[in-house]
Amino acid sequence: MTDVLMLVIVAAFFALAGALVVACDRILGHDDTPGEAGGVLDAPATGDAGDASRDVRGVDR
Amino acid sequence: MTAPAWAQFALLAGLVLLLAPLMGRYMAAVFGGGRAPGDRVFSPVERLVYRWAKIDPDREQRWTRYAASLLVFSFASIVVLYAIQRFQGILPLNPDHLASLDPFMSLNNAASFTTNTDWQSYIPESTVSIFTQTVGIVFQNFMSAAVGLAVAIAMMRGLTRRRAATIGNFWVDITRAVTRILLPLSFVLAIFFLSQGVIQNGHGQQSITPVDRSLVATTVDGKPADKPTVAGGLVASQEAIKQLGSNGGGYFNANSAHPFESPTGLANFVQMLAAAIIAFGLPFTFGRLIGSRRQGYVLFGVMLVLWAVPMIGTTYFETHGNPGLTAAGADQQPSATQGGGNLEGKEVRSGAAGAAMHGSNSTSTSTGSVAASHDSFTPLGGGIVMTNILTGEYGPGGVGSGLYGLVVMALVAVFIAGLMVGRTPEYLGKKIRAPDVKLATIYVLIVPFVVLTFAGITVLLATATSAVGNPGPHGFSEMLYTYASAGNNNGSAFPGITVTSHWYQITLTVAILMGRFLLIVPALAIAGGSARKQPAPESAGTFPTDGVLFGVLLIAVVVIVVALTYLPALALGPIVEHLSL
């Protein structure tokens, strides 16, 4: 019984962390400044894990 | 500080300056996506892992999926480690036939090791089996460090990509972190520790006959007691990842003060270097991956200051001895028969300086290993190591967590600078908007909320306060340190306190979990939001973040945030204790 309680505590915490993910995504979603973050969620992914350097290093600074 | 103490500090700092850029360059190659050293060896291994775990290494993740993967992995890790402890009694590699751990302690340990905290409320050598140590705990030593590293790398990608939806693949990142960084370095380091006398065997407790017969205890009847026993175990291999991964959990209760974990002064020195080197290397990785090495130099400089100043301070107070003992006429000066300084709770082979440096290093790097009892440090020496933890451990912080934490603080600094001088808040060409500041605020507030709330409630509970080992301000310091260590995922302790009650086990578990995952989520959100942005060209209103001025501002922001948050609590503990000496 105590084991179940322990696992419930952990599960409840990770549910909270999951809720924070949703909350943070909503915070980001509210940024609809033109030219900033808004409206690009449907943009195609740039690069992949194998060629991530193209993105990372390709920034013209 | 004595001349040998200065020499040891200078050598350590010199090696950090020498090795951190090399480490950073290697990690940039590993995570940059191009060819990396060792591809011919590591790539086949990684392909096997991907095939077995059904991971598509070419598929990147949005930040939400990246975070979800991390949370699912960590939840599963906690459940598995919990189960290993609960079934320890019937699992193999248990030569001492140790019983399974109780549910509360199992939960606390599972959360602790999965989050890179490695807080230990038990005596390892008489509580957990070799199987639990090796299969359960050491595995998490690797994986928790890999998770921190992955988040830092994802943060770097997020800051530099433009109009991108993804920040990498969590499964690929942790795999490469383990196969290419943590495992090879740990192997080399374990061999070195073996050469110093760290043990590596499969023995349980063994009876020994001391060379000095006076060490054989006697019973109340004056008869010889049972022979003393010493524990064996796979220590050298655990010691390596304990330090490299900024874990800190010891194979023995005395941690790195135990001669089987750290037998020599050289071993103590290398342990400090190992705990710092990956975290110090990450700013160089950062500079290379974002295409501006000067940005990396600034973060490295900030880390170096936040690491060196407290280390000098702690060593100063510990090598000068305890003022109370000086007033009582005790000789604490270095001489032919003693190293001098405050030697209470310290091993003579590392001395006051070596133990103090280890303590400051392990609290600056979020490692939490100890070469002495921090509880026996002078009030201000102990207060500094506690402040290292409360600072949030950015100098250089834990593996990965130090870097992404400092980047969040950099956003706060840029925002504050923008408010002060009317410049546009930008970082790495990305405008800092309200959502970024909200996320950074969540990040900054979580740990103080956890630490001060739990410590405050605990002070009011008679059953909890009875667990402290000392009355007055030192007892308060023990409680504050406990929750600071848990909330900041450090893992070290002021060991005068006994934290085996259900109150401490549960609240520390919650503090540990909140201090890890409720920080990682907003950090990844910042990365995800930044990846979506289009960089703006620099203008006259852009505050430069690649110079000394920004470095000074960043240090000031870290110090001011900590002072505003924790100074009242510190005044009730170490400060008033020092003044009462």
PDB file of N, CA, C and O in Angstrom, chain B residues 263-307:
ATOM      1  N   PRO B 263      42.115   8.185  -1.667  1.00  0.00           N
ATOM      2  CA  PRO B 263      43.194   7.786  -0.747  1.00  0.00           C
ATOM      3  C   PRO B 263      44.329   8.801  -0.612  1.00  0.00           C
ATOM      4  O   PRO B 263      45.057   8.756   0.368  1.00  0.00           O
ATOM      5  N   THR B 264      44.502   9.689  -1.585  1.00  0.00           N
ATOM      6  CA  THR B 264      45.674  10.567  -1.569  1.00  0.00           C
ATOM      7  C   THR B 264      45.284  12.016  -1.841  1.00  0.00           C
ATOM      8  O   THR B 264      44.182  12.296  -2.331  1.00  0.00           O
ATOM      9  N   GLY B 265      46.207  12.899  -1.551  1.00  0.00           N
ATOM     10  CA  GLY B 265      45.982  14.304  -1.879  1.00  0.00           C
ATOM     11  C   GLY B 265      45.819  14.505  -3.377  1.00  0.00           C
ATOM     12  O   GLY B 265      45.020  15.326  -3.827  1.00  0.00           O
ATOM     13  N   LEU B 266      46.566  13.719  -4.160  1.00  0.00           N
ATOM     14  CA  LEU B 266      46.455  13.820  -5.617  1.00  0.00           C
ATOM     15  C   LEU B 266      45.073  13.369  -6.091  1.00  0.00           C
ATOM     16  O   LEU B 266      44.473  13.980  -6.983  1.00  0.00           O
ATOM     17  N   ALA B 267      44.563  12.300  -5.476  1.00  0.00           N
ATOM     18  CA  ALA B 267      43.219  11.837  -5.835  1.00  0.00           C
ATOM     19  C   ALA B 267      42.194  12.922  -5.524  1.00  0.00           C
ATOM     20  O   ALA B 267      41.268  13.167  -6.313  1.00  0.00           O
ATOM     21  N   ASN B 268      42.350  13.576  -4.380  1.00  0.00           N
ATOM     22  CA  ASN B 268      41.432  14.662  -4.013  1.00  0.00           C
ATOM     23  C   ASN B 268      41.495  15.788  -5.048  1.00  0.00           C
ATOM     24  O   ASN B 268      40.465  16.317  -5.480  1.00  0.00           O
ATOM     25  N   PHE B 269      42.696  16.113  -5.478  1.00  0.00           N
ATOM     26  CA  PHE B 269      42.892  17.182  -6.462  1.00  0.00           C
ATOM     27  C   PHE B 269      42.223  16.823  -7.792  1.00  0.00           C
ATOM     28  O   PHE B 269      41.505  17.631  -8.389  1.00  0.00           O
ATOM     29  N   VAL B 270      42.459  15.599  -8.252  1.00  0.00           N
ATOM     30  CA  VAL B 270      41.887  15.185  -9.543  1.00  0.00           C
ATOM     31  C   VAL B 270      40.361  15.091  -9.453  1.00  0.00           C
ATOM     32  O   VAL B 270      39.660  15.362 -10.433  1.00  0.00           O
ATOM     33  N   GLN B 271      39.857  14.734  -8.294  1.00  0.00           N
ATOM     34  CA  GLN B 271      38.397  14.701  -8.139  1.00  0.00           C
ATOM     35  C   GLN B 271      37.804  16.096  -8.337  1.00  0.00           C
ATOM     36  O   GLN B 271      36.761  16.256  -8.974  1.00  0.00           O
ATOM     37  N   MET B 272      38.471  17.093  -7.778  1.00  0.00           N
ATOM     38  CA  MET B 272      37.977  18.461  -7.968  1.00  0.00           C
ATOM     39  C   MET B 272      37.994  18.844  -9.445  1.00  0.00           C
ATOM     40  O   MET B 272      37.033  19.415  -9.971  1.00  0.00           O
ATOM     41  N   LEU B 273      39.088  18.529 -10.110  1.00  0.00           N
ATOM     42  CA  LEU B 273      39.209  18.869 -11.530  1.00  0.00           C
ATOM     43  C   LEU B 273      38.149  18.143 -12.357  1.00  0.00           C
ATOM     44  O   LEU B 273      37.512  18.736 -13.242  1.00  0.00           O
ATOM     45  N   ALA B 274      37.950  16.863 -12.045  1.00  0.00           N
ATOM     46  CA  ALA B 274      36.978  16.066 -12.802  1.00  0.00           C
ATOM     47  C   ALA B 274      35.568  16.620 -12.634  1.00  0.00           C
ATOM     48  O   ALA B 274      34.769  16.637 -13.585  1.00  0.00           O
ATOM     49  N   ALA B 275      35.244  17.082 -11.432  1.00  0.00           N
ATOM     50  CA  ALA B 275      33.890  17.597 -11.185  1.00  0.00           C
ATOM     51  C   ALA B 275      33.626  18.884 -11.956  1.00  0.00           C
ATOM     52  O   ALA B 275      32.476  19.212 -12.247  1.00  0.00           O
ATOM     53  N   ALA B 276      34.674  19.608 -12.260  1.00  0.00           N
ATOM     54  CA  ALA B 276      34.495  20.934 -12.870  1.00  0.00           C
ATOM     55  C   ALA B 276      34.662  20.940 -14.380  1.00  0.00           C
ATOM     56  O   ALA B 276      34.162  21.857 -15.048  1.00  0.00           O
ATOM     57  N   ILE B 277      35.341  19.942 -14.943  1.00  0.00           N
ATOM     58  CA  ILE B 277      35.868  20.128 -16.289  1.00  0.00           C
ATOM     59  C   ILE B 277      34.785  20.148 -17.380  1.00  0.00           C
ATOM     60  O   ILE B 277      34.870  20.918 -18.337  1.00  0.00           O
ATOM     61  N   ILE B 278      33.766  19.316 -17.261  1.00  0.00           N
ATOM     62  CA  ILE B 278      32.725  19.316 -18.296  1.00  0.00           C
ATOM     63  C   ILE B 278      31.923  20.615 -18.227  1.00  0.00           C
ATOM     64  O   ILE B 278      31.647  21.257 -19.248  1.00  0.00           O
ATOM     65  N   ALA B 279      31.561  21.015 -17.008  1.00  0.00           N
ATOM     66  CA  ALA B 279      30.773  22.246 -16.862  1.00  0.00           C
ATOM     67  C   ALA B 279      31.568  23.458 -17.342  1.00  0.00           C
ATOM     68  O   ALA B 279      31.007  24.361 -17.985  1.00  0.00           O
ATOM     69  N   PHE B 280      32.861  23.475 -17.068  1.00  0.00           N
ATOM     70  CA  PHE B 280      33.679  24.589 -17.541  1.00  0.00           C
ATOM     71  C   PHE B 280      33.909  24.516 -19.055  1.00  0.00           C
ATOM     72  O   PHE B 280      34.208  25.534 -19.689  1.00  0.00           O
ATOM     73  N   GLY B 281      33.823  23.344 -19.615  1.00  0.00           N
ATOM     74  CA  GLY B 281      34.009  23.212 -21.055  1.00  0.00           C
ATOM     75  C   GLY B 281      32.800  23.699 -21.858  1.00  0.00           C
ATOM     76  O   GLY B 281      32.932  24.121 -23.010  1.00  0.00           O
ATOM     77  N   LEU B 282      31.626  23.651 -21.232  1.00  0.00           N
ATOM     78  CA  LEU B 282      30.405  23.963 -21.980  1.00  0.00           C
ATOM     79  C   LEU B 282      30.336  25.393 -22.526  1.00  0.00           C
ATOM     80  O   LEU B 282      29.799  25.589 -23.627  1.00  0.00           O
ATOM     81  N   PRO B 283      30.835  26.413 -21.817  1.00  0.00           N
ATOM     82  CA  PRO B 283      30.821  27.748 -22.448  1.00  0.00           C
ATOM     83  C   PRO B 283      31.613  27.786 -23.751  1.00  0.00           C
ATOM     84  O   PRO B 283      31.247  28.521 -24.683  1.00  0.00           O
ATOM     85  N   PHE B 284      32.672  27.007 -23.831  1.00  0.00           N
ATOM     86  CA  PHE B 284      33.443  26.960 -25.078  1.00  0.00           C
ATOM     87  C   PHE B 284      32.645  26.231 -26.165  1.00  0.00           C
ATOM     88  O   PHE B 284      32.688  26.608 -27.337  1.00  0.00           O
ATOM     89  N   THR B 285      31.928  25.193 -25.755  1.00  0.00           N
ATOM     90  CA  THR B 285      31.016  24.536 -26.696  1.00  0.00           C
ATOM     91  C   THR B 285      29.980  25.543 -27.182  1.00  0.00           C
ATOM     92  O   THR B 285      29.674  25.635 -28.384  1.00  0.00           O
ATOM     93  N   PHE B 286      29.447  26.296 -26.238  1.00  0.00           N
ATOM     94  CA  PHE B 286      28.443  27.324 -26.529  1.00  0.00           C
ATOM     95  C   PHE B 286      28.973  28.317 -27.574  1.00  0.00           C
ATOM     96  O   PHE B 286      28.326  28.580 -28.593  1.00  0.00           O
ATOM     97  N   GLY B 287      30.179  28.824 -27.317  1.00  0.00           N
ATOM     98  CA  GLY B 287      30.759  29.801 -28.235  1.00  0.00           C
ATOM     99  C   GLY B 287      30.932  29.242 -29.636  1.00  0.00           C
ATOM    100  O   GLY B 287      30.670  29.926 -30.633  1.00  0.00           O
ATOM    101  N   ARG B 288      31.357  28.004 -29.716  1.00  0.00           N
ATOM    102  CA  ARG B 288      31.587  27.398 -31.032  1.00  0.00           C
ATOM    103  C   ARG B 288      30.262  27.136 -31.753  1.00  0.00           C
ATOM    104  O   ARG B 288      30.130  27.389 -32.953  1.00  0.00           O
ATOM    105  N   LEU B 289      29.283  26.613 -31.019  1.00  0.00           N
ATOM    106  CA  LEU B 289      28.031  26.245 -31.687  1.00  0.00           C
ATOM    107  C   LEU B 289      27.219  27.467 -32.102  1.00  0.00           C
ATOM    108  O   LEU B 289      26.463  27.412 -33.074  1.00  0.00           O
ATOM    109  N   ILE B 290      27.337  28.560 -31.370  1.00  0.00           N
ATOM    110  CA  ILE B 290      26.559  29.744 -31.777  1.00  0.00           C
ATOM    111  C   ILE B 290      27.334  30.614 -32.755  1.00  0.00           C
ATOM    112  O   ILE B 290      26.822  31.605 -33.253  1.00  0.00           O
ATOM    113  N   GLY B 291      28.589  30.245 -33.014  1.00  0.00           N
ATOM    114  CA  GLY B 291      29.364  30.996 -33.995  1.00  0.00           C
ATOM    115  C   GLY B 291      29.959  32.276 -33.462  1.00  0.00           C
ATOM    116  O   GLY B 291      30.324  33.177 -34.228  1.00  0.00           O
ATOM    117  N   SER B 292      30.037  32.424 -32.157  1.00  0.00           N
ATOM    118  CA  SER B 292      30.652  33.613 -31.562  1.00  0.00           C
ATOM    119  C   SER B 292      31.386  33.177 -30.295  1.00  0.00           C
ATOM    120  O   SER B 292      30.782  33.078 -29.226  1.00  0.00           O
ATOM    121  N   ARG B 293      32.674  32.951 -30.442  1.00  0.00           N
ATOM    122  CA  ARG B 293      33.415  32.429 -29.294  1.00  0.00           C
ATOM    123  C   ARG B 293      33.489  33.435 -28.163  1.00  0.00           C
ATOM    124  O   ARG B 293      33.617  33.052 -27.004  1.00  0.00           O
ATOM    125  N   ARG B 294      33.422  34.721 -28.507  1.00  0.00           N
ATOM    126  CA  ARG B 294      33.489  35.736 -27.438  1.00  0.00           C
ATOM    127  C   ARG B 294      32.318  35.594 -26.470  1.00  0.00           C
ATOM    128  O   ARG B 294      32.462  35.833 -25.269  1.00  0.00           O
ATOM    129  N   GLN B 295      31.153  35.212 -26.998  1.00  0.00           N
ATOM    130  CA  GLN B 295      30.001  34.988 -26.104  1.00  0.00           C
ATOM    131  C   GLN B 295      30.322  33.872 -25.107  1.00  0.00           C
ATOM    132  O   GLN B 295      29.959  33.942 -23.935  1.00  0.00           O
ATOM    133  N   GLY B 296      30.999  32.858 -25.599  1.00  0.00           N
ATOM    134  CA  GLY B 296      31.380  31.758 -24.721  1.00  0.00           C
ATOM    135  C   GLY B 296      32.414  32.184 -23.697  1.00  0.00           C
ATOM    136  O   GLY B 296      32.354  31.766 -22.528  1.00  0.00           O
ATOM    137  N   TYR B 297      33.344  33.021 -24.130  1.00  0.00           N
ATOM    138  CA  TYR B 297      34.378  33.489 -23.197  1.00  0.00           C
ATOM    139  C   TYR B 297      33.746  34.262 -22.030  1.00  0.00           C
ATOM    140  O   TYR B 297      34.195  34.176 -20.889  1.00  0.00           O
ATOM    141  N   VAL B 298      32.720  35.048 -22.345  1.00  0.00           N
ATOM    142  CA  VAL B 298      32.071  35.831 -21.284  1.00  0.00           C
ATOM    143  C   VAL B 298      31.450  34.890 -20.243  1.00  0.00           C
ATOM    144  O   VAL B 298      31.634  35.072 -19.028  1.00  0.00           O
ATOM    145  N   LEU B 299      30.716  33.888 -20.721  1.00  0.00           N
ATOM    146  CA  LEU B 299      30.089  32.952 -19.771  1.00  0.00           C
ATOM    147  C   LEU B 299      31.149  32.192 -18.979  1.00  0.00           C
ATOM    148  O   LEU B 299      31.004  31.966 -17.774  1.00  0.00           O
ATOM    149  N   PHE B 300      32.234  31.822 -19.662  1.00  0.00           N
ATOM    150  CA  PHE B 300      33.317  31.122 -18.955  1.00  0.00           C
ATOM    151  C   PHE B 300      33.922  32.031 -17.884  1.00  0.00           C
ATOM    152  O   PHE B 300      34.180  31.591 -16.760  1.00  0.00           O
ATOM    153  N   GLY B 301      34.130  33.292 -18.233  1.00  0.00           N
ATOM    154  CA  GLY B 301      34.706  34.231 -17.264  1.00  0.00           C
ATOM    155  C   GLY B 301      33.816  34.400 -16.043  1.00  0.00           C
ATOM    156  O   GLY B 301      34.299  34.435 -14.906  1.00  0.00           O
ATOM    157  N   VAL B 302      32.515  34.480 -16.295  1.00  0.00           N
ATOM    158  CA  VAL B 302      31.570  34.612 -15.174  1.00  0.00           C
ATOM    159  C   VAL B 302      31.639  33.363 -14.288  1.00  0.00           C
ATOM    160  O   VAL B 302      31.692  33.450 -13.053  1.00  0.00           O
ATOM    161  N   MET B 303      31.633  32.212 -14.935  1.00  0.00           N
ATOM    162  CA  MET B 303      31.727  30.961 -14.168  1.00  0.00           C
ATOM    163  C   MET B 303      33.007  30.918 -13.343  1.00  0.00           C
ATOM    164  O   MET B 303      33.006  30.502 -12.173  1.00  0.00           O
ATOM    165  N   LEU B 304      34.098  31.354 -13.960  1.00  0.00           N
ATOM    166  CA  LEU B 304      35.398  31.290 -13.279  1.00  0.00           C
ATOM    167  C   LEU B 304      35.403  32.179 -12.033  1.00  0.00           C
ATOM    168  O   LEU B 304      35.902  31.769 -10.976  1.00  0.00           O
ATOM    169  N   VAL B 305      34.838  33.365 -12.152  1.00  0.00           N
ATOM    170  CA  VAL B 305      34.785  34.272 -10.996  1.00  0.00           C
ATOM    171  C   VAL B 305      33.910  33.670  -9.893  1.00  0.00           C
ATOM    172  O   VAL B 305      34.285  33.657  -8.715  1.00  0.00           O
ATOM    173  N   LEU B 306      32.727  33.162 -10.290  1.00  0.00           N
ATOM    174  CA  LEU B 306      31.808  32.592  -9.307  1.00  0.00           C
ATOM    175  C   LEU B 306      32.365  31.320  -8.668  1.00  0.00           C
ATOM    176  O   LEU B 306      31.908  30.883  -7.620  1.00  0.00           O
ATOM    177  N   TRP B 307      33.345  30.707  -9.301  1.00  0.00           N
ATOM    178  CA  TRP B 307      33.993  29.508  -8.770  1.00  0.00           C
ATOM    179  C   TRP B 307      35.193  29.872  -7.894  1.00  0.00           C
ATOM    180  O   TRP B 307      35.358  29.321  -6.805  1.00  0.00           O
TER     181      TRP B 307
END
